[in-house]
mmCIF file of C-alpha atoms in Angstrom:
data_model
loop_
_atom_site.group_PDB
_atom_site.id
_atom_site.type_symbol
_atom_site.label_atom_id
_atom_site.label_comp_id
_atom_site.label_asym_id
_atom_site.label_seq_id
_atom_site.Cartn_x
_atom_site.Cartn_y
_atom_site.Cartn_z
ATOM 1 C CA UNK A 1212 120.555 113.341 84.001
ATOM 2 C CA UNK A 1213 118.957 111.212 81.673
ATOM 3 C CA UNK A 1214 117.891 111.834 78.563
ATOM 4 C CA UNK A 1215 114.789 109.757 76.355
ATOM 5 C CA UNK A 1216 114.670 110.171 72.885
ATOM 6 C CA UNK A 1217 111.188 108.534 70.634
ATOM 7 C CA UNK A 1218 111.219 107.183 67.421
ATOM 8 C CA UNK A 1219 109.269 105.031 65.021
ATOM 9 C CA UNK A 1220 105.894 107.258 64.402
ATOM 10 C CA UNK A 1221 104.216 107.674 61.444
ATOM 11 C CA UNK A 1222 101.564 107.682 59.085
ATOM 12 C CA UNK A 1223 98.827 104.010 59.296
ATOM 13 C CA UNK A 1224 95.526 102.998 58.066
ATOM 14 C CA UNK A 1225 93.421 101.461 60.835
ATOM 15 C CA UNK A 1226 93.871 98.025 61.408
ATOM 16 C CA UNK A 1227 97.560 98.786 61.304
ATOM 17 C CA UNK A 1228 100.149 98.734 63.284
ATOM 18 C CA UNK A 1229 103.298 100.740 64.423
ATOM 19 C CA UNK A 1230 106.298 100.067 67.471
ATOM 20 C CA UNK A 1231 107.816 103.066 68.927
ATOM 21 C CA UNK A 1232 111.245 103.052 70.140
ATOM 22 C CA UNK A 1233 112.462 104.993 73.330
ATOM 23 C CA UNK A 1234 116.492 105.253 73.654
ATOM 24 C CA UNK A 1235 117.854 105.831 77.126
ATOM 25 C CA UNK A 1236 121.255 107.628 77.327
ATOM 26 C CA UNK A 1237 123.229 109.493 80.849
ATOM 27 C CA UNK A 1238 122.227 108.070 83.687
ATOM 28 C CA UNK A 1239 120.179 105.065 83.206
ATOM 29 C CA UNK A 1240 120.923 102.918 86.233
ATOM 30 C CA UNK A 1241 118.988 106.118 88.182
ATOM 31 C CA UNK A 1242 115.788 104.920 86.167
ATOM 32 C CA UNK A 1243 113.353 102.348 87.417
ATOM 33 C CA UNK A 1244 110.297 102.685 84.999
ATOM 34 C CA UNK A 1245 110.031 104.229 81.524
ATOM 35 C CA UNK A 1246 106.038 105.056 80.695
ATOM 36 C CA UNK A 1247 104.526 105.906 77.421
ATOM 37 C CA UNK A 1248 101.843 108.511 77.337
ATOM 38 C CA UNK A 1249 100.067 110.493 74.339
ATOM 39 C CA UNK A 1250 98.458 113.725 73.721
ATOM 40 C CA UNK A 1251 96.068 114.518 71.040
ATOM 41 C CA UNK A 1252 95.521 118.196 70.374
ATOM 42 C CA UNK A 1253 93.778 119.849 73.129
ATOM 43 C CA UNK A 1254 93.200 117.283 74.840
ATOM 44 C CA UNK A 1255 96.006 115.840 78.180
ATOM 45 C CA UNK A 1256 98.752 113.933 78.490
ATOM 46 C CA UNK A 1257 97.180 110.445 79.099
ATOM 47 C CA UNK A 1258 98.902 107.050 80.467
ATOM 48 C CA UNK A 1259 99.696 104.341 78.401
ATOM 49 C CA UNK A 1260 101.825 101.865 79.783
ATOM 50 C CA UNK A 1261 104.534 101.342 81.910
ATOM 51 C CA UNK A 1262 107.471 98.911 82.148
ATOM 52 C CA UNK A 1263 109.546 98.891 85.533
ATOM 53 C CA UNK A 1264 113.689 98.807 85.206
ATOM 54 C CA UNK A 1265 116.588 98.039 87.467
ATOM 55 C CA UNK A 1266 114.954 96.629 90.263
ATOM 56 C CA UNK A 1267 113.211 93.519 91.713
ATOM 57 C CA UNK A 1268 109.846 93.297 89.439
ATOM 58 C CA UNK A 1269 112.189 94.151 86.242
ATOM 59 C CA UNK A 1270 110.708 93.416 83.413
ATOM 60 C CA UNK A 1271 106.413 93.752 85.085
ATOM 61 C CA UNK A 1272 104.477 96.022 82.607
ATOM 62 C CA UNK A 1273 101.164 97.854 83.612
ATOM 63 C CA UNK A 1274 99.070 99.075 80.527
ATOM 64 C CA UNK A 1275 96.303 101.717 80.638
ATOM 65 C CA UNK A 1276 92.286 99.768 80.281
ATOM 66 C CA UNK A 1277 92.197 101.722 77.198
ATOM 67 C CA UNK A 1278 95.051 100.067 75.261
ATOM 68 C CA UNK A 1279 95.707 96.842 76.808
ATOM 69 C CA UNK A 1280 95.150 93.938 74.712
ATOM 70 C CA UNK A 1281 96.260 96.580 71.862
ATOM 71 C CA UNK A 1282 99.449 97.747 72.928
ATOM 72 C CA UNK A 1283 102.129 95.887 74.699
ATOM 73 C CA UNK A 1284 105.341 97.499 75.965
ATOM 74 C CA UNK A 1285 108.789 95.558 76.252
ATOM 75 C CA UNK A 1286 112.497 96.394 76.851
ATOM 76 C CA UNK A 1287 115.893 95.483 75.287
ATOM 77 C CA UNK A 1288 118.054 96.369 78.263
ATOM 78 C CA UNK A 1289 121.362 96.101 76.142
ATOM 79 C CA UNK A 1290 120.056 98.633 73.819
ATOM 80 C CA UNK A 1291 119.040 100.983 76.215
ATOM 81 C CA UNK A 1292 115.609 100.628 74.656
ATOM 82 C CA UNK A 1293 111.752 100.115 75.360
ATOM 83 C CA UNK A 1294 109.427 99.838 72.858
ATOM 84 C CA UNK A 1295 105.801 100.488 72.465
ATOM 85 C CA UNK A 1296 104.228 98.182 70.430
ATOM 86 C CA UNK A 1297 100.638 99.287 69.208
ATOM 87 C CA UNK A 1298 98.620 96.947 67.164
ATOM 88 C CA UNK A 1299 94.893 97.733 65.693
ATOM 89 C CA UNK A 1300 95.190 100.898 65.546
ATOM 90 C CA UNK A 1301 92.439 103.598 65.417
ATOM 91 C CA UNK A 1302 92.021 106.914 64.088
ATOM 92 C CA UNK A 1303 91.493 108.149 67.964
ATOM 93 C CA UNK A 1304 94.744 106.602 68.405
ATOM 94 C CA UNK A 1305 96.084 109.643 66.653
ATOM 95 C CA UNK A 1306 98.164 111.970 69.050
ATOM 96 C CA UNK A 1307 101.820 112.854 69.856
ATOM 97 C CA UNK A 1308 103.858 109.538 71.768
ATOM 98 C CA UNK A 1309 106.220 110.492 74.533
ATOM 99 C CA UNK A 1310 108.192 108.325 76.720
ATOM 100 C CA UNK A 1311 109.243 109.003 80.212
ATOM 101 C CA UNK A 1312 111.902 108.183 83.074
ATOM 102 C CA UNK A 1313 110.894 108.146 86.883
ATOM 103 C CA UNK A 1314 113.672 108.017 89.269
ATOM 104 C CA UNK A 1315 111.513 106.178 91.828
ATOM 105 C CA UNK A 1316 110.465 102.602 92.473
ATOM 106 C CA UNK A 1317 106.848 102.561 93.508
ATOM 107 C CA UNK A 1318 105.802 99.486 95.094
ATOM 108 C CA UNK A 1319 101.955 99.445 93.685
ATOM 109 C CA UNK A 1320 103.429 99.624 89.608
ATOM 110 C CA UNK A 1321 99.564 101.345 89.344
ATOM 111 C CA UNK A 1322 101.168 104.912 90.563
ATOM 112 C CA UNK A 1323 102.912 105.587 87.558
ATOM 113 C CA UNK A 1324 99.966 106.810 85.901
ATOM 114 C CA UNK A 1325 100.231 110.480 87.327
ATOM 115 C CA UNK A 1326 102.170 112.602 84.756
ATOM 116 C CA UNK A 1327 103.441 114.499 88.007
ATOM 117 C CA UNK A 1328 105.344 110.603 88.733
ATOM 118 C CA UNK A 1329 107.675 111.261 86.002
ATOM 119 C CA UNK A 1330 111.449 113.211 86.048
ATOM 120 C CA UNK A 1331 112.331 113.021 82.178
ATOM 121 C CA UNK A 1332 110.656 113.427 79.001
ATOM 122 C CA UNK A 1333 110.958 112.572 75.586
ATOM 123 C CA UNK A 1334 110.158 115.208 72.988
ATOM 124 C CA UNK A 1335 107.646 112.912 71.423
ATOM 125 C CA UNK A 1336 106.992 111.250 68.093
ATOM 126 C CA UNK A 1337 103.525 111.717 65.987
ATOM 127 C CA UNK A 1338 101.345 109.090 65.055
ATOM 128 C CA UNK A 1339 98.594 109.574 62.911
ATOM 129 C CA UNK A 1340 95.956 106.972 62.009
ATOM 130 C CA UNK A 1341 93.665 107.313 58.903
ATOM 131 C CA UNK A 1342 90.303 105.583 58.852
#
């Protein structure tokens, strides 16, 4: 079992900007990527990023068109940790932040993107932008 656990959400003005954390604890060798996703209400769970773990192409990222060149995602493997790092933010950017742990190593990184990829879940943090 692993378990994810978000932090670093908040309160921002547009323009701002915030960097979520996602701890790792159990079984964390078993993990090969850890996503981020958001959900504003009513609306799905939609793909944000991706950074693969513990295998070849450690480190490779893969970030949603709608962020990237926003957002940027990075690990600190000795800390268990990836981050989410979201700069210019928006008030559409407002919505619940969850992390996530997938068991398997997909060879196209693109694959992630399905919510039905993913084995654990964060309970999320809430981000809320103000224009």
């Amino acid at each position: 079992q692993v378990q994810l656990v978000e932090s670093g959400g908040g309160s921002v003005q547009a323009g701002g900007s915030l960097r979520l954390s996602c701890v790792a604890s159990g079984r964390t060798d078993s993990v090969y990527g850890i996503g981020w996703f958001r959900q504003a209400p009513g609306e799905e769970r939609t793909f944000l990023g991706v950074i693969r773990l513990n295998a070849l192409g450690a480190g490779d990222t893969n970030l949603a068109n709608s962020v990237e060149g926003r957002f940027s995602i990075s690990s600190d493997n000795a800390k268990s940790t990836v981050y989410l790092q979201m700069n210019s933010l928006r008030p559409e950017d407002t919505a619940v932040y969850f992390c996530a742990g997938s068991i398997a190593n997909y060879y196209r990184i693109a694959t992630y993107s399905s919510t039905s990829r993913w084995d654990y879940w964060g309970r999320g943090t809430q981000v809320s932008v103000s224009s």
